[in-house]
Amino acid sequence: MAFGQQSGPPATSRQMRDLLRLVTDAGHVDLRDARGPLGLTQRQAGGKFTRDEADALIGLLEDAAAADGPGGPPGTLDEDHRISREERKAAEAALGLRDVPDEVLAGELQRRGWAVMAP
């Protein structure tokens, strides 16, 4: 994969519309303005997201907006609610794990020394 290229299918127009709405609700002008506080890459600040990246960021922004509550300011992200690069990467990785079969996950955890039990 070349530098700055997406590693999956591009985000849908609906995802981008939701993402832009959430970013502006959080008090940013656009994605470029939100680059630092949200830990976006140059590619993402230019509006190029994969579907998984967009889903992860939408989920994190919705969680931050819900944490503000209905009586607070409209979605402003202060230091306590800023999304770190690590949180964004973890959310993207968690989305990727949804498609992995339970047996494969359990096997990998056991290989890493974890004790695994069926629910």
Coordinates of N, CA and C in Angstrom, one line a residue:
M1 N 0.9 -1.2 0.0 CA 0.0 0.0 0.0 C 0.9 1.2 0.0
A2 N 0.6 2.2 -0.9 CA 1.4 3.4 -1.0 C 1.1 4.3 0.2
F3 N 2.0 5.2 0.4 CA 1.8 6.2 1.5 C 0.6 7.0 1.3
G4 N -0.2 7.2 2.3 CA -1.4 8.0 2.2 C -2.6 7.4 1.6
Q5 N -2.5 6.1 1.2 CA -3.6 5.5 0.5 C -4.5 4.8 1.5
Q6 N -5.8 4.7 1.2 CA -6.8 4.0 2.0 C -6.5 2.5 2.0
S7 N -6.9 1.9 3.1 CA -6.7 0.4 3.3 C -8.0 -0.3 3.3
G8 N -9.0 0.3 2.6 CA -10.3 -0.4 2.5 C -11.2 0.4 1.6
P9 N -12.4 -0.1 1.6 CA -13.4 0.7 0.7 C -13.7 2.0 1.3
P10 N -13.9 3.0 0.4 CA -14.2 4.4 0.9 C -15.5 4.5 1.7
A11 N -15.5 5.5 2.5 CA -16.7 5.7 3.3 C -17.9 6.1 2.4
T12 N -19.1 5.8 2.8 CA -20.3 6.1 2.0 C -20.6 7.6 2.2
S13 N -21.4 8.1 1.3 CA -21.8 9.5 1.4 C -22.6 9.8 2.7
R14 N -23.4 8.8 3.1 CA -24.1 8.9 4.3 C -23.2 9.0 5.5
Q15 N -22.2 8.2 5.5 CA -21.2 8.2 6.6 C -20.5 9.6 6.7
M16 N -20.1 10.1 5.5 CA -19.4 11.4 5.5 C -20.3 12.5 5.9
R17 N -21.6 12.4 5.5 CA -22.5 13.5 5.9 C -22.7 13.4 7.5
D18 N -22.8 12.2 8.1 CA -23.0 12.1 9.5 C -21.7 12.6 10.2
L19 N -20.6 12.2 9.7 CA -19.3 12.6 10.3 C -19.1 14.1 10.2
L20 N -19.4 14.7 9.1 CA -19.3 16.2 9.1 C -20.2 16.9 10.0
R21 N -21.4 16.4 10.1 CA -22.4 16.9 11.1 C -21.9 16.8 12.5
L22 N -21.3 15.7 12.9 CA -20.8 15.5 14.2 C -19.6 16.4 14.5
V23 N -18.8 16.5 13.5 CA -17.6 17.4 13.7 C -18.0 18.8 13.9
T24 N -18.9 19.3 13.1 CA -19.4 20.7 13.3 C -20.1 20.9 14.6
D25 N -20.9 19.8 15.0 CA -21.6 19.9 16.3 C -20.6 20.0 17.4
A26 N -19.4 19.4 17.2 CA -18.4 19.4 18.2 C -17.6 20.7 18.3
G27 N -18.0 21.7 17.4 CA -17.4 23.0 17.5 C -16.3 23.2 16.5
H28 N -16.1 22.4 15.6 CA -15.1 22.5 14.6 C -15.7 23.1 13.3
V29 N -14.9 23.8 12.5 CA -15.3 24.3 11.2 C -15.5 23.2 10.2
D30 N -14.5 22.4 10.1 CA -14.4 21.3 9.1 C -13.5 20.2 9.6
L31 N -13.2 19.2 8.8 CA -12.3 18.1 9.2 C -10.9 18.6 9.4
R32 N -10.4 19.6 8.6 CA -9.1 20.1 8.7 C -8.9 20.8 10.1
D33 N -9.9 21.5 10.5 CA -9.9 22.2 11.8 C -9.9 21.2 12.9
A34 N -10.5 20.0 12.7 CA -10.6 19.0 13.7 C -9.4 18.1 13.7
R35 N -8.5 18.3 12.8 CA -7.4 17.3 12.7 C -6.6 17.1 14.0
G36 N -6.1 18.2 14.6 CA -5.3 18.0 15.8 C -6.1 17.5 17.0
P37 N -7.3 18.1 17.3 CA -8.0 17.6 18.5 C -8.5 16.1 18.3
L38 N -8.8 15.7 17.1 CA -9.3 14.3 16.9 C -8.3 13.4 16.5
G39 N -7.0 13.8 16.3 CA -5.9 12.9 15.9 C -6.1 12.4 14.5
L40 N -6.6 13.2 13.5 CA -6.8 12.7 12.2 C -5.5 12.8 11.4
T41 N -5.4 12.0 10.4 CA -4.2 12.0 9.5 C -4.5 13.1 8.4
Q42 N -3.5 13.4 7.6 CA -3.7 14.4 6.6 C -4.8 13.9 5.6
R43 N -4.7 12.6 5.3 CA -5.7 12.0 4.4 C -7.1 12.2 4.9
Q44 N -7.3 11.9 6.2 CA -8.6 12.0 6.8 C -9.1 13.4 6.9
A45 N -8.1 14.3 7.2 CA -8.5 15.7 7.3 C -8.9 16.3 5.9
G46 N -8.5 15.6 4.9 CA -8.9 16.0 3.5 C -10.2 15.4 3.1
G47 N -10.8 14.6 4.0 CA -12.2 14.0 3.8 C -12.1 12.6 3.2
K48 N -11.0 12.0 3.2 CA -10.9 10.6 2.7 C -10.8 9.6 3.8
F49 N -11.9 8.9 4.1 CA -12.0 7.9 5.1 C -12.4 6.5 4.5
T50 N -11.9 5.5 5.2 CA -12.4 4.1 4.8 C -13.7 4.0 5.6
R51 N -14.5 3.0 5.2 CA -15.8 2.8 6.0 C -15.5 2.5 7.4
D52 N -14.5 1.7 7.7 CA -14.2 1.3 9.1 C -13.8 2.6 9.9
E53 N -12.9 3.4 9.3 CA -12.5 4.6 10.0 C -13.6 5.5 10.3
A54 N -14.5 5.7 9.3 CA -15.6 6.6 9.5 C -16.6 6.0 10.6
D55 N -16.8 4.7 10.6 CA -17.7 4.1 11.6 C -17.1 4.3 13.0
A56 N -15.8 4.1 13.1 CA -15.1 4.3 14.4 C -15.2 5.7 14.9
L57 N -14.9 6.7 14.0 CA -14.9 8.1 14.4 C -16.3 8.5 14.7
I58 N -17.3 8.1 14.0 CA -18.7 8.4 14.2 C -19.1 7.9 15.6
G59 N -18.8 6.7 15.9 CA -19.1 6.1 17.2 C -18.5 6.9 18.4
L60 N -17.2 7.3 18.2 CA -16.5 8.0 19.3 C -17.1 9.4 19.4
L61 N -17.4 10.1 18.3 CA -18.0 11.4 18.4 C -19.4 11.4 19.0
E62 N -20.2 10.3 18.7 CA -21.5 10.2 19.2 C -21.5 9.9 20.7
D63 N -20.5 9.1 21.1 CA -20.3 8.8 22.6 C -19.9 10.1 23.3
A64 N -19.0 10.9 22.7 CA -18.6 12.2 23.3 C -19.8 13.1 23.4
A65 N -20.6 13.2 22.4 CA -21.8 14.1 22.4 C -22.8 13.6 23.4
A66 N -23.0 12.3 23.6 CA -23.9 11.8 24.6 C -23.4 12.0 26.0
A67 N -22.1 12.0 26.2 CA -21.5 12.3 27.5 C -21.7 13.7 27.9
D68 N -21.9 14.7 26.9 CA -22.1 16.1 27.3 C -23.5 16.2 27.8
G69 N -24.4 15.4 27.5 CA -25.8 15.5 28.0 C -26.6 16.5 27.3
P70 N -27.9 16.4 27.5 CA -28.8 17.3 26.8 C -28.7 18.8 27.2
G71 N -28.3 19.0 28.5 CA -28.2 20.4 29.0 C -26.9 21.1 28.7
G72 N -25.9 20.4 28.3 CA -24.6 21.0 28.1 C -24.5 21.7 26.7
P73 N -23.3 22.3 26.5 CA -23.1 23.0 25.2 C -23.1 21.9 24.1
P74 N -23.5 22.3 22.9 CA -23.7 21.3 21.8 C -22.4 20.7 21.3
G75 N -22.0 19.6 22.0 CA -21.0 18.7 21.5 C -19.6 19.3 21.5
T76 N -19.3 20.3 22.3 CA -17.9 20.8 22.4 C -17.0 19.7 23.1
L77 N -15.9 19.5 22.5 CA -14.9 18.5 23.0 C -13.9 19.2 23.9
D78 N -14.0 19.1 25.2 CA -13.0 19.7 26.0 C -11.9 18.7 26.2
E79 N -10.9 19.0 27.1 CA -9.8 18.0 27.3 C -10.3 16.7 27.8
D80 N -11.3 16.6 28.6 CA -11.8 15.3 29.1 C -12.5 14.5 28.0
H81 N -13.0 15.1 27.0 CA -13.7 14.3 25.9 C -12.9 14.3 24.6
R82 N -11.7 14.8 24.5 CA -11.0 14.7 23.3 C -10.7 13.2 23.0
I83 N -10.7 12.9 21.7 CA -10.5 11.6 21.2 C -9.0 11.5 20.9
S84 N -8.3 10.6 21.6 CA -6.9 10.5 21.3 C -6.7 9.6 20.1
R85 N -5.5 9.6 19.5 CA -5.2 8.8 18.4 C -5.3 7.3 18.8
E86 N -4.9 7.0 20.0 CA -5.0 5.6 20.5 C -6.4 5.1 20.6
E87 N -7.3 6.0 21.1 CA -8.7 5.6 21.2 C -9.3 5.4 19.8
R88 N -8.9 6.2 18.8 CA -9.4 6.1 17.5 C -8.9 4.8 16.9
K89 N -7.6 4.5 17.0 CA -7.1 3.3 16.5 C -7.7 2.0 17.1
A90 N -8.0 2.1 18.5 CA -8.6 1.0 19.2 C -10.0 0.7 18.7
A91 N -10.7 1.8 18.4 CA -12.1 1.7 17.9 C -12.1 1.1 16.5
E92 N -11.1 1.5 15.7 CA -11.0 0.9 14.3 C -10.7 -0.6 14.4
A93 N -9.8 -0.9 15.3 CA -9.4 -2.4 15.5 C -10.6 -3.2 16.0
A94 N -11.3 -2.6 16.9 CA -12.5 -3.3 17.4 C -13.5 -3.6 16.3
L95 N -13.7 -2.7 15.4 CA -14.6 -2.9 14.3 C -14.1 -4.0 13.4
G96 N -12.8 -4.2 13.2 CA -12.3 -5.2 12.4 C -12.4 -6.6 13.1
L97 N -12.5 -6.6 14.4 CA -12.7 -7.9 15.1 C -14.1 -8.4 15.1
R98 N -15.0 -7.6 14.7 CA -16.4 -8.1 14.7 C -16.6 -9.2 13.7
D99 N -15.9 -9.3 12.6 CA -16.0 -10.3 11.6 C -15.2 -11.5 11.8
V100 N -14.4 -11.5 12.9 CA -13.5 -12.7 13.2 C -14.4 -13.7 13.9
P101 N -14.4 -15.0 13.5 CA -15.1 -16.0 14.2 C -14.6 -16.2 15.7
D102 N -15.6 -16.6 16.5 CA -15.2 -16.8 18.0 C -14.1 -17.7 18.2
E103 N -14.1 -18.8 17.4 CA -13.0 -19.8 17.6 C -11.7 -19.3 17.3
V104 N -11.6 -18.4 16.3 CA -10.3 -17.9 16.0 C -9.8 -16.9 17.1
L105 N -10.8 -16.1 17.6 CA -10.4 -15.1 18.6 C -10.0 -15.9 19.9
A106 N -10.7 -16.9 20.2 CA -10.4 -17.7 21.4 C -9.0 -18.4 21.3
G107 N -8.7 -18.9 20.1 CA -7.4 -19.5 19.8 C -6.3 -18.5 19.9
E108 N -6.5 -17.3 19.4 CA -5.4 -16.3 19.5 C -5.2 -15.9 21.0
L109 N -6.3 -15.7 21.7 CA -6.1 -15.3 23.1 C -5.4 -16.4 23.9
Q110 N -5.8 -17.7 23.6 CA -5.1 -18.8 24.3 C -3.6 -18.8 23.9
R111 N -3.3 -18.5 22.7 CA -1.9 -18.5 22.2 C -1.1 -17.4 23.0
R112 N -1.8 -16.3 23.4 CA -1.2 -15.2 24.1 C -1.2 -15.5 25.6
G113 N -1.7 -16.6 26.1 CA -1.6 -16.9 27.5 C -2.9 -16.6 28.3
W114 N -4.0 -16.3 27.6 CA -5.2 -16.0 28.3 C -6.0 -17.3 28.5
A115 N -6.8 -17.3 29.6 CA -7.7 -18.4 29.9 C -9.0 -18.0 29.2
V116 N -9.6 -18.9 28.4 CA -10.8 -18.6 27.6 C -11.9 -19.6 28.0
M117 N -13.1 -19.1 28.3 CA -14.2 -20.0 28.6 C -15.4 -19.6 27.7
A118 N -16.2 -20.5 27.3 CA -17.4 -20.2 26.6 C -18.4 -19.6 27.5
P119 N -19.3 -18.7 26.9 CA -20.2 -18.0 27.7 C -21.3 -19.0 28.3

